[in-house]
PDB file of C-alpha atoms and ligand atoms in Angstrom:
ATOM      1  CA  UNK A   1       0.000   0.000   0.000  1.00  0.00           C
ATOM      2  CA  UNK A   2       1.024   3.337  -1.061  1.00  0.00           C
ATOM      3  CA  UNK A   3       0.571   6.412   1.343  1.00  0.00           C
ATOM      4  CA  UNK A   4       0.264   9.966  -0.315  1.00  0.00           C
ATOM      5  CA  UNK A   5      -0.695  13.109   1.983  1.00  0.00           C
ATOM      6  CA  UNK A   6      -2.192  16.560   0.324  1.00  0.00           C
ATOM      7  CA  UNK A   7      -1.933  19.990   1.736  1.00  0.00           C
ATOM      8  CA  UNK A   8      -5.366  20.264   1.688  1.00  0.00           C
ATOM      9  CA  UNK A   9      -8.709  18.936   0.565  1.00  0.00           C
ATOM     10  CA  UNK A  10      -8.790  20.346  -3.123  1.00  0.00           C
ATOM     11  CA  UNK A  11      -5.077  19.129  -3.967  1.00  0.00           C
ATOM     12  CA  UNK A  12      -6.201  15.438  -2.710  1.00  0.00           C
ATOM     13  CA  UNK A  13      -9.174  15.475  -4.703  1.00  0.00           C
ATOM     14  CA  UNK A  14      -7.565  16.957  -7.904  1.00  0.00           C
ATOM     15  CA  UNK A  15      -5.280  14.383  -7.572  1.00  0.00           C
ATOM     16  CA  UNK A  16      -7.773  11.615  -7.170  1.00  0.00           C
ATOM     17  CA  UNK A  17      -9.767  12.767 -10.278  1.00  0.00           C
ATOM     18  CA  UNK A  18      -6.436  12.896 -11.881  1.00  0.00           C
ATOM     19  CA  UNK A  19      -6.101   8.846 -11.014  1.00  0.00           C
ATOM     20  CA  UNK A  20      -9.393   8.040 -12.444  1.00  0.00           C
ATOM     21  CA  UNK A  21      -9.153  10.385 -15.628  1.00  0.00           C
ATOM     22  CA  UNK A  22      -5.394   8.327 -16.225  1.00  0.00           C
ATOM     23  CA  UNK A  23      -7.279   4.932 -15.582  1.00  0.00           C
ATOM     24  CA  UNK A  24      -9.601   5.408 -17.759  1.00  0.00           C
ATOM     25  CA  UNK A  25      -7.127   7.109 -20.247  1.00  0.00           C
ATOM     26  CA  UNK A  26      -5.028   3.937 -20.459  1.00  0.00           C
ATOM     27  CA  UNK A  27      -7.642   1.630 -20.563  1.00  0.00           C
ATOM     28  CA  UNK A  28     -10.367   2.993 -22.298  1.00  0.00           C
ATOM     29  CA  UNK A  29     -13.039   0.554 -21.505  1.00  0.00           C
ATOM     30  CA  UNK A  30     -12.267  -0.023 -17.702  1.00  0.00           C
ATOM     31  CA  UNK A  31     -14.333  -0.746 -14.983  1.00  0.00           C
ATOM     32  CA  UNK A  32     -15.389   1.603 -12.874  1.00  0.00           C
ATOM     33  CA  UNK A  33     -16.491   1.770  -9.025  1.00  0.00           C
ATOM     34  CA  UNK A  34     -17.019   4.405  -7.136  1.00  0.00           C
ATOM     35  CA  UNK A  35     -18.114   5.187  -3.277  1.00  0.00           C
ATOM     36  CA  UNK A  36     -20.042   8.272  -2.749  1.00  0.00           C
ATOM     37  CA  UNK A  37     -20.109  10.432   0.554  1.00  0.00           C
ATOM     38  CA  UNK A  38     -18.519  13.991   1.063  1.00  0.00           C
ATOM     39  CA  UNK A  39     -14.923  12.641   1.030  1.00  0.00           C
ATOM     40  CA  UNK A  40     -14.869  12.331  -2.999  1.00  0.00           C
ATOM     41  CA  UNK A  41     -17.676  14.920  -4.144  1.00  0.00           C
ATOM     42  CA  UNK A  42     -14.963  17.504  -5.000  1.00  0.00           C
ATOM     43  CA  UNK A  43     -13.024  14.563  -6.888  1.00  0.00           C
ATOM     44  CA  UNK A  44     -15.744  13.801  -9.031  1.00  0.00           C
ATOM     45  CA  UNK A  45     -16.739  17.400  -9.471  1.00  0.00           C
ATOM     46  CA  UNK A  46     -13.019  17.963 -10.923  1.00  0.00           C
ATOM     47  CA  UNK A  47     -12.819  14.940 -12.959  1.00  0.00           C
ATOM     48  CA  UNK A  48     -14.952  16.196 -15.801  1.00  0.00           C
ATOM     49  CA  UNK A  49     -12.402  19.107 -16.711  1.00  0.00           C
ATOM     50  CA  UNK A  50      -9.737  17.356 -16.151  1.00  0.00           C
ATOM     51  CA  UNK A  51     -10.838  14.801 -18.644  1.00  0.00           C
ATOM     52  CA  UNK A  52     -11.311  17.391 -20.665  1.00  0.00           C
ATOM     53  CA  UNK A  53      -8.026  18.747 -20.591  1.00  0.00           C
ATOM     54  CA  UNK A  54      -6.246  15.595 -21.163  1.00  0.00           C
ATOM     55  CA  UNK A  55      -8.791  14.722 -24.172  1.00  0.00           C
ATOM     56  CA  UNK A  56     -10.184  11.493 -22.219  1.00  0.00           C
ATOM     57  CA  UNK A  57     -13.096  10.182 -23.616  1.00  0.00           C
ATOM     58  CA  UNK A  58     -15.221   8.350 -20.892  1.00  0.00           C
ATOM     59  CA  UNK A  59     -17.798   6.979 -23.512  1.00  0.00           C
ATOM     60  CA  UNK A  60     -16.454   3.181 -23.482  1.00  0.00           C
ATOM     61  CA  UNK A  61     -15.822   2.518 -19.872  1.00  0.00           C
ATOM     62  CA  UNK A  62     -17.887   0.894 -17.501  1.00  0.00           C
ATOM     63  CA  UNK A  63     -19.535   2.233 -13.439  1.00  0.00           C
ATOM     64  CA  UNK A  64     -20.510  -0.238 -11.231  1.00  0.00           C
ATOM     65  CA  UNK A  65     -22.535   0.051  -8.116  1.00  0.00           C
ATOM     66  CA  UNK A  66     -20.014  -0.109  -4.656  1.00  0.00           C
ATOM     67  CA  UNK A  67     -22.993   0.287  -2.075  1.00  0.00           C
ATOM     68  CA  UNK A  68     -26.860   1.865  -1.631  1.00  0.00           C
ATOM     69  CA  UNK A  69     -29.170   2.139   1.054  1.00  0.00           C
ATOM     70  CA  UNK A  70     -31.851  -0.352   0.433  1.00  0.00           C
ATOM     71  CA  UNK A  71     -35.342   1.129   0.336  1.00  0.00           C
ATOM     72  CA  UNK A  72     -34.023   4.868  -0.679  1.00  0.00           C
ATOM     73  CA  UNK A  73     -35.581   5.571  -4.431  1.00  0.00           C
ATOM     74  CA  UNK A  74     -33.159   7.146  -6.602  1.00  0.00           C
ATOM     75  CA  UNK A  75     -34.603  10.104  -6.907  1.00  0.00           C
ATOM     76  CA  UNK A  76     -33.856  10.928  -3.101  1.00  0.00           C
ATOM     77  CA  UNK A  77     -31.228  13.399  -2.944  1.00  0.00           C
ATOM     78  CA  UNK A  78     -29.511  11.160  -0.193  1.00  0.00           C
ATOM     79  CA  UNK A  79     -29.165   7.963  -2.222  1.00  0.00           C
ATOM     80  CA  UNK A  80     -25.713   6.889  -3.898  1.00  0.00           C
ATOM     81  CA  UNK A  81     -28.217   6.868  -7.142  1.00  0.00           C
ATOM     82  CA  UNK A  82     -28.551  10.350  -7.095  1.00  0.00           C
ATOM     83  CA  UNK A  83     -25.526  10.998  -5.675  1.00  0.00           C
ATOM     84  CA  UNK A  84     -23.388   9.364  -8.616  1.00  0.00           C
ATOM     85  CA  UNK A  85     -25.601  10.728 -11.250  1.00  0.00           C
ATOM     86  CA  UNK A  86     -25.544  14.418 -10.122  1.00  0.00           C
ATOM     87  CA  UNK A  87     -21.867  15.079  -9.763  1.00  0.00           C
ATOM     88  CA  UNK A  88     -20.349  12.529 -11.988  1.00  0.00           C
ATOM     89  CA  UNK A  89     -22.252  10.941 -14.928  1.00  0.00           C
ATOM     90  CA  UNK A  90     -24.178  13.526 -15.694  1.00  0.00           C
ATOM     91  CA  UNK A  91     -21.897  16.273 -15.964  1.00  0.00           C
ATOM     92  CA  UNK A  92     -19.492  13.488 -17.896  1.00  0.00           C
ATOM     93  CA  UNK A  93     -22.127  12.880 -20.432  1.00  0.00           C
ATOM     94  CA  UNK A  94     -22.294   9.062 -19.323  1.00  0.00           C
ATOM     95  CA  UNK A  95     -25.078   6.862 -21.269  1.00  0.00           C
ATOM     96  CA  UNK A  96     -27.175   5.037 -18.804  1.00  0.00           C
ATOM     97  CA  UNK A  97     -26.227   2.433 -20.528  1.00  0.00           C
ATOM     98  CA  UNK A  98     -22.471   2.747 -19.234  1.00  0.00           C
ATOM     99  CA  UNK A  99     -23.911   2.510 -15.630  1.00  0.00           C
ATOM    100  CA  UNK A 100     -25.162  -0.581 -13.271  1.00  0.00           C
ATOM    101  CA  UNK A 101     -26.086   0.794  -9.289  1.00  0.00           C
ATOM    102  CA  UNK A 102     -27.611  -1.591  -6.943  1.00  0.00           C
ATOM    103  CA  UNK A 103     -31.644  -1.189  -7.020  1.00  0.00           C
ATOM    104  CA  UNK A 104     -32.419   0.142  -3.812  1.00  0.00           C
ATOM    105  CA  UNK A 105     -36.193  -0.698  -4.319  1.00  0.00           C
ATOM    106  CA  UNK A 106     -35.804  -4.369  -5.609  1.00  0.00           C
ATOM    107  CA  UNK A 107     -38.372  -6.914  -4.240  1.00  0.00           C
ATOM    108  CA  UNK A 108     -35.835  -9.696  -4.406  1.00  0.00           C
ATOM    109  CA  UNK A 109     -32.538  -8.325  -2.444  1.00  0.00           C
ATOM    110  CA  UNK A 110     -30.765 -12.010  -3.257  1.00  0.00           C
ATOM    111  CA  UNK A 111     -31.708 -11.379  -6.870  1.00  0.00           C
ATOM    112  CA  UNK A 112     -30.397  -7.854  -6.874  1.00  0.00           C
ATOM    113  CA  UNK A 113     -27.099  -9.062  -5.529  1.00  0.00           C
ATOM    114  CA  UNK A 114     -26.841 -12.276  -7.600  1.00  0.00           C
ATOM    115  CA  UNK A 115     -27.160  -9.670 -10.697  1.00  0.00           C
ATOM    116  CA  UNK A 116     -24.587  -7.960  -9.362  1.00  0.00           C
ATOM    117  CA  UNK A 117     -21.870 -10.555  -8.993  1.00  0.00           C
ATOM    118  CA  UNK A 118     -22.735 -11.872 -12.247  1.00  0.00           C
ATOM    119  CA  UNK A 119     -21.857  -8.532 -14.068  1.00  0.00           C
ATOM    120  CA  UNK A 120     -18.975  -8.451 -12.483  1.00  0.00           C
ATOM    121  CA  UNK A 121     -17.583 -11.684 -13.617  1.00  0.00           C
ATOM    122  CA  UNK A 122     -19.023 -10.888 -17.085  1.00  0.00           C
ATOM    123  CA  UNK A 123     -17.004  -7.737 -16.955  1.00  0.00           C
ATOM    124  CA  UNK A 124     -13.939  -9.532 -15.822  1.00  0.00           C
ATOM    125  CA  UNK A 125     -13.380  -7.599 -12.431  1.00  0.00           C
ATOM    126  CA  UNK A 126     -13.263  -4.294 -11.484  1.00  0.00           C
ATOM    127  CA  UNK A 127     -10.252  -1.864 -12.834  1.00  0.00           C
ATOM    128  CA  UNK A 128     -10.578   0.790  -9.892  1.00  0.00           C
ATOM    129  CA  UNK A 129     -12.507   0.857  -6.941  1.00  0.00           C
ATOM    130  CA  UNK A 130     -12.307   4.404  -5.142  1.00  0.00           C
ATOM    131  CA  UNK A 131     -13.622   4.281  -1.654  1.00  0.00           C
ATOM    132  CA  UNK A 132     -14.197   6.402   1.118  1.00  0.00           C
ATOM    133  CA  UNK A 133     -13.712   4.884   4.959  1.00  0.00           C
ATOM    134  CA  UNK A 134     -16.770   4.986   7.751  1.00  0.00           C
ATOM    135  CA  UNK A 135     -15.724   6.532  11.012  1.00  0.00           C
ATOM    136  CA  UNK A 136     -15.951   2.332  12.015  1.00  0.00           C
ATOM    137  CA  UNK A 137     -13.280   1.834   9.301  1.00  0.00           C
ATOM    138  CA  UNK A 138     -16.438   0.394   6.676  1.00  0.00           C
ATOM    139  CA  UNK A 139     -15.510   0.332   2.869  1.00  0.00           C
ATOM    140  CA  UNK A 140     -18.632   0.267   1.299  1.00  0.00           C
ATOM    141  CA  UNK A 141     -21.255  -1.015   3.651  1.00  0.00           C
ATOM    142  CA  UNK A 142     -18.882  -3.915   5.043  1.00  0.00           C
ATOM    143  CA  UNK A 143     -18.786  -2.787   8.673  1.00  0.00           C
ATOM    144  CA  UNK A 144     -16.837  -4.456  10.933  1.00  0.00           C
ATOM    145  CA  UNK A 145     -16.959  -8.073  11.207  1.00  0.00           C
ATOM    146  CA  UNK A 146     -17.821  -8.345   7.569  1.00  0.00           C
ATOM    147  CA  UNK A 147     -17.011 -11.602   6.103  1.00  0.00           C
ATOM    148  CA  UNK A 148     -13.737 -11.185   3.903  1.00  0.00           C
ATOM    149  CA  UNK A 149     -15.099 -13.914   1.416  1.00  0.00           C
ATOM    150  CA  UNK A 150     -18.672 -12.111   0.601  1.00  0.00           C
ATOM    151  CA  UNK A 151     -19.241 -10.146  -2.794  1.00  0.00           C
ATOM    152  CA  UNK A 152     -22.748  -8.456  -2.736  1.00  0.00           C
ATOM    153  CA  UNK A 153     -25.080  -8.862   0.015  1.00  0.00           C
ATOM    154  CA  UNK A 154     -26.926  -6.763   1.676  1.00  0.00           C
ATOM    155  CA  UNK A 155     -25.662  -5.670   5.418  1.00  0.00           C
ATOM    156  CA  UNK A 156     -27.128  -4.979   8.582  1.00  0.00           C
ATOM    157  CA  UNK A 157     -25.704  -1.228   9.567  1.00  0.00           C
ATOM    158  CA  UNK A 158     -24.327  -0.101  13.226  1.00  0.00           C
ATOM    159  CA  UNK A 159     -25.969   2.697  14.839  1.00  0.00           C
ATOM    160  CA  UNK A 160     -23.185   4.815  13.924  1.00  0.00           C
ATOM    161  CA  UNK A 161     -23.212   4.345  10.186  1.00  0.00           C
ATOM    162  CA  UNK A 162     -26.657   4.988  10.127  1.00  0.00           C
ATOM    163  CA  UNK A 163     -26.423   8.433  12.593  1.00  0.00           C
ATOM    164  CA  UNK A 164     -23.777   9.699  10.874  1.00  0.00           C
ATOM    165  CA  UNK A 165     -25.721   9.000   7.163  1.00  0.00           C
ATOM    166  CA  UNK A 166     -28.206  10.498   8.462  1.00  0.00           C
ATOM    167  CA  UNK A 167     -26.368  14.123   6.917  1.00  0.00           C
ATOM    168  CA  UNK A 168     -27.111  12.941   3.675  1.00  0.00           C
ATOM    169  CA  UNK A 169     -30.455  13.263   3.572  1.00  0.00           C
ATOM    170  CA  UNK A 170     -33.061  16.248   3.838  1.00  0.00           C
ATOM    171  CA  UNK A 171     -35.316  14.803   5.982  1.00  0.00           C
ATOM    172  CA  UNK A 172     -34.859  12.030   8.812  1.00  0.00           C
ATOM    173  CA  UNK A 173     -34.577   8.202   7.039  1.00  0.00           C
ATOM    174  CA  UNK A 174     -34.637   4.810   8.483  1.00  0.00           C
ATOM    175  CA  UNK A 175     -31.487   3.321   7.207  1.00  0.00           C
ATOM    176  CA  UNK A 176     -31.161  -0.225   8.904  1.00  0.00           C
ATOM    177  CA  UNK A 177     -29.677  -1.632   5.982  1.00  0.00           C
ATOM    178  CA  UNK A 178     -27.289  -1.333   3.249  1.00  0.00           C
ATOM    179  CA  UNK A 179     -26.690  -3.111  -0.158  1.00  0.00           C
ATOM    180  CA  UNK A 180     -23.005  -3.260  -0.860  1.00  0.00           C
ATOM    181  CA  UNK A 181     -20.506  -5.329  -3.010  1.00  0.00           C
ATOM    182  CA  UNK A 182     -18.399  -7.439  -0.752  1.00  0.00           C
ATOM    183  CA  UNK A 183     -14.420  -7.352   0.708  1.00  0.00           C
ATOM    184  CA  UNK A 184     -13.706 -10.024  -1.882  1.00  0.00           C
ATOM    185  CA  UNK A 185     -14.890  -7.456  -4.538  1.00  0.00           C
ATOM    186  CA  UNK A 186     -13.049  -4.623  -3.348  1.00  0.00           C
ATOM    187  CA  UNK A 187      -9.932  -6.684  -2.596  1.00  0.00           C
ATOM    188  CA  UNK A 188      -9.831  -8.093  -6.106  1.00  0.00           C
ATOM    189  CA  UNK A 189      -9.825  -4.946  -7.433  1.00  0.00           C
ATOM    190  CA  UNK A 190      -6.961  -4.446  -9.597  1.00  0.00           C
ATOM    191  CA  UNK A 191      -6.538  -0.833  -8.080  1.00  0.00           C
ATOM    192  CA  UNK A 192      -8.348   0.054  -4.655  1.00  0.00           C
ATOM    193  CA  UNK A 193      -7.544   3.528  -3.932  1.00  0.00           C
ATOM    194  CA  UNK A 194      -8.865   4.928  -0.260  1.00  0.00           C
ATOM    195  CA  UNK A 195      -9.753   9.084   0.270  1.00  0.00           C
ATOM    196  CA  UNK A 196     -10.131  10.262   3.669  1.00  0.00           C
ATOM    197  CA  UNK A 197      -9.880  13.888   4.658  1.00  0.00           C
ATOM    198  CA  UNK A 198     -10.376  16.524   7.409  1.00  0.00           C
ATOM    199  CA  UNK A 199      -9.788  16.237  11.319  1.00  0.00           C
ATOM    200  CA  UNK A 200     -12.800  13.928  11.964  1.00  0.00           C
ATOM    201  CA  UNK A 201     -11.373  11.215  10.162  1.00  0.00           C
ATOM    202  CA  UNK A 202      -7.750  11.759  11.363  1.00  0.00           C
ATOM    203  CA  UNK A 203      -8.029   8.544  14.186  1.00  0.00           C
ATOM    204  CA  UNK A 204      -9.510   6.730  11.296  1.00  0.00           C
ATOM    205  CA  UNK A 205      -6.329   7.234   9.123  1.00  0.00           C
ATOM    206  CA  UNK A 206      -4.402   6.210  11.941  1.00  0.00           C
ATOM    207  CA  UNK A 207      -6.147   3.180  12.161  1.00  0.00           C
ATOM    208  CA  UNK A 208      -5.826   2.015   9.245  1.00  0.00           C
ATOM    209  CA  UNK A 209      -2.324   2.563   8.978  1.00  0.00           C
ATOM    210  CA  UNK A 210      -1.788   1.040  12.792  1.00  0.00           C
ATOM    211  CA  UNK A 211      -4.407  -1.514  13.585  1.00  0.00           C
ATOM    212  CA  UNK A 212      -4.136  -5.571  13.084  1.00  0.00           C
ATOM    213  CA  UNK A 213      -4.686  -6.036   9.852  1.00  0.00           C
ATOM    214  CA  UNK A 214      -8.472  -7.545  10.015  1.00  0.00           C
ATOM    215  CA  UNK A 215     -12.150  -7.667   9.513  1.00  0.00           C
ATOM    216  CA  UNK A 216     -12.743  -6.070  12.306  1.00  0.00           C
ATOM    217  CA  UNK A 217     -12.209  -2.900  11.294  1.00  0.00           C
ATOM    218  CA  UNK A 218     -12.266  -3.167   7.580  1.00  0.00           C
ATOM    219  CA  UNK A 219     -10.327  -0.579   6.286  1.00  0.00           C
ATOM    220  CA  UNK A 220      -7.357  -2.184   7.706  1.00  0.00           C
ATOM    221  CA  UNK A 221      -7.269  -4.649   4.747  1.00  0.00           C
ATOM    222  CA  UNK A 222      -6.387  -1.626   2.166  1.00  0.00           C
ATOM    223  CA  UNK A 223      -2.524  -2.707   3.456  1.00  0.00           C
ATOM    224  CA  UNK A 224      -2.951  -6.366   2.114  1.00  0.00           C
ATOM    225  CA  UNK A 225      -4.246  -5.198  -1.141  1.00  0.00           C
ATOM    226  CA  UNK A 226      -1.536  -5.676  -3.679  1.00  0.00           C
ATOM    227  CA  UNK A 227      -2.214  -2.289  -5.494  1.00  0.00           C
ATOM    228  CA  UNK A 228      -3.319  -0.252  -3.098  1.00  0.00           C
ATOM    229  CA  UNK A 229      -3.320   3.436  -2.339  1.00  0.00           C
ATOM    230  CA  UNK A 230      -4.186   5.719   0.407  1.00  0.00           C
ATOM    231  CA  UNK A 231      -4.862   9.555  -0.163  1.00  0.00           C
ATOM    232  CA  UNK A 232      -5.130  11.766   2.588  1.00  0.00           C
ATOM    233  CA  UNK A 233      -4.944  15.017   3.391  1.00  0.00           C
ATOM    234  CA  UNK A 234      -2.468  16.933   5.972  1.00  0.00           C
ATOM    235  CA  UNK A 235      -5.463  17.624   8.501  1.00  0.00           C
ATOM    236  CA  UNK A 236      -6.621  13.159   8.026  1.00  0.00           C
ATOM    237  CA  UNK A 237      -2.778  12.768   8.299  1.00  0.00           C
ATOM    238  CA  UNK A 238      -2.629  14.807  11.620  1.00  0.00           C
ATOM    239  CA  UNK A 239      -2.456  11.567  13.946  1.00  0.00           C
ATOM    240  CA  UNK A 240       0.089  10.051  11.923  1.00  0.00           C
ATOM    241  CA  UNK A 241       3.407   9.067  13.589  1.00  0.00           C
ATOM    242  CA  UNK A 242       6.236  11.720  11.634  1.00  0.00           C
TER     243      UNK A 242
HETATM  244  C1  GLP B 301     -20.895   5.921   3.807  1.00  0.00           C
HETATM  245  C2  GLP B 301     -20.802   5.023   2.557  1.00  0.00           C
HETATM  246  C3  GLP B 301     -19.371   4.777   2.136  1.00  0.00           C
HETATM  247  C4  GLP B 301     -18.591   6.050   2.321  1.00  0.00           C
HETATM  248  C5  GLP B 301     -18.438   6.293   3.811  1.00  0.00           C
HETATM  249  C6  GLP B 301     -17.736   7.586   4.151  1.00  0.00           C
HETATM  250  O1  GLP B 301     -21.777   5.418   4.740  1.00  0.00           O
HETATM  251  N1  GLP B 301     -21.478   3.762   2.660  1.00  0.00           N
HETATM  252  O2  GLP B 301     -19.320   4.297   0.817  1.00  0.00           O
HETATM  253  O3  GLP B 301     -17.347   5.943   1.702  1.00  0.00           O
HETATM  254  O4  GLP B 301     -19.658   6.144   4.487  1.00  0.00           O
HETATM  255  O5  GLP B 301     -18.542   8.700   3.876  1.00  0.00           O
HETATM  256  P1  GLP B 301     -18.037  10.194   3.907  1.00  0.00           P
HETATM  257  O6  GLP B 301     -17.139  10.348   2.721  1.00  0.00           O
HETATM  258  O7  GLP B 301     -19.275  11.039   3.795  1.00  0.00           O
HETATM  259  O8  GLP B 301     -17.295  10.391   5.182  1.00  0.00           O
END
């Protein structure tokens, strides 16, 4: 795993849009998959100029799904639906054809998953995975305990994932649970990067960096993954040993 720390919140996320425009740039058809949250919103806001700028043309590649709160309709301004379409493929022009999210509103949740391994295999694995980390060191909506073998299933949250979600959404939700591929899916990715930024997340960071490597607080497992990468800025770095 590869450590990089950013002055500040707009250099990390410049440079994470610049690793997804490059991905995408060598490997024109890639596969795609993206958390959502407030940690990469400025990423994804930059990547469409920046794609721009280096003439990469996003029209071949592929986004898949990482997680969704089951039972949230897209159209709710607090869903990962929305989320994704708002500040990334719709400003990028993507086809809704280029795009496969995890139905919140399904009637058959082992269906909804099934579908989702299955593209995955069909697309022969995901290219990059950019996540964010939950204050309990989820990726996704693996919390802690998560079994390291699962791809998508759908996950019973902790109180604290689904207080702190709670700021994504206008109005007060019930979020008990949350659709989400699994660790083996984000551990065979052939690039995970992790974002984490400002104070609050700082004894996250730490974590990660410090903590038996271990289900038990997810995030830890970003230093086992082969290709992996861990962007931070200086204020998410500020518990880090010099
Ligand atoms: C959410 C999502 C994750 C996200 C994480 C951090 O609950 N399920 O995919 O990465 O928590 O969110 P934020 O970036 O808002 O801190």
């Amino acid at each position: 795993m590869e450590l990089k720390i950013f002055k500040d919140y707009s250099d990390l996320s410049a440079s994470a849009a610049m690793q997804i425009v490059n991905c995408v740039k060598s490997k024109p058809t890639a596969v795609l998959c993206f958390a959502t949250g407030d940690t990469p919103k400025l990423a994804y806001q930059k990547v469409g100029e920046i794609a721009k700028q280096h003439n990469v043309d996003f029209s071949k590649c592929f986004f898949i799904g990482l997680d969704e709160w089951l039972g949230i309709p897209p159209a709710n301004t607090g869903s990962c639906h929305y989320f994704l379409h708002h500040y990334l493929f719709a400003p990028l022009g993507i086809n809704s054809s280029q795009v496969h999210l995890f139905d919140a509103m399904t009637v058959n949740e082992e269906v909804e998953c099934d579908k989702m391994n299955r593209l995955i295999e069909e697309k022969a694995g995901i290219d990059l995975m950019l996540v964010g980390v939950g204050v309990n060191g989820h990726i996704g909506f693996n919390e802690p305990g998560a079994d390291i073998s699962s791809g998508a299933h759908i996950a019973q949250l902790e109180e604290i994932t689904k207080s702190v979600g709670q700021k994504y959404f206008n109005e007060e939700v019930v979020i008990n649970k949350g659709m989400t591929l699994g660790l083996k899916q984000v551990m065979n990715a052939r690039t995970l990067i992790m974002m984490a930024n400002g104070k609050k997340k700082a004894p996250v960071v730490s974590r990660v960096l410090n903590e038996n490597i271990s289900t038990d607080f997810p995030a830890s497992l970003l230093r086992q993954h082969n290709h992996s990468l861990l962007m931070v800025d200086e204020e998410a770095a500020s518990e880090l040993e010099k």
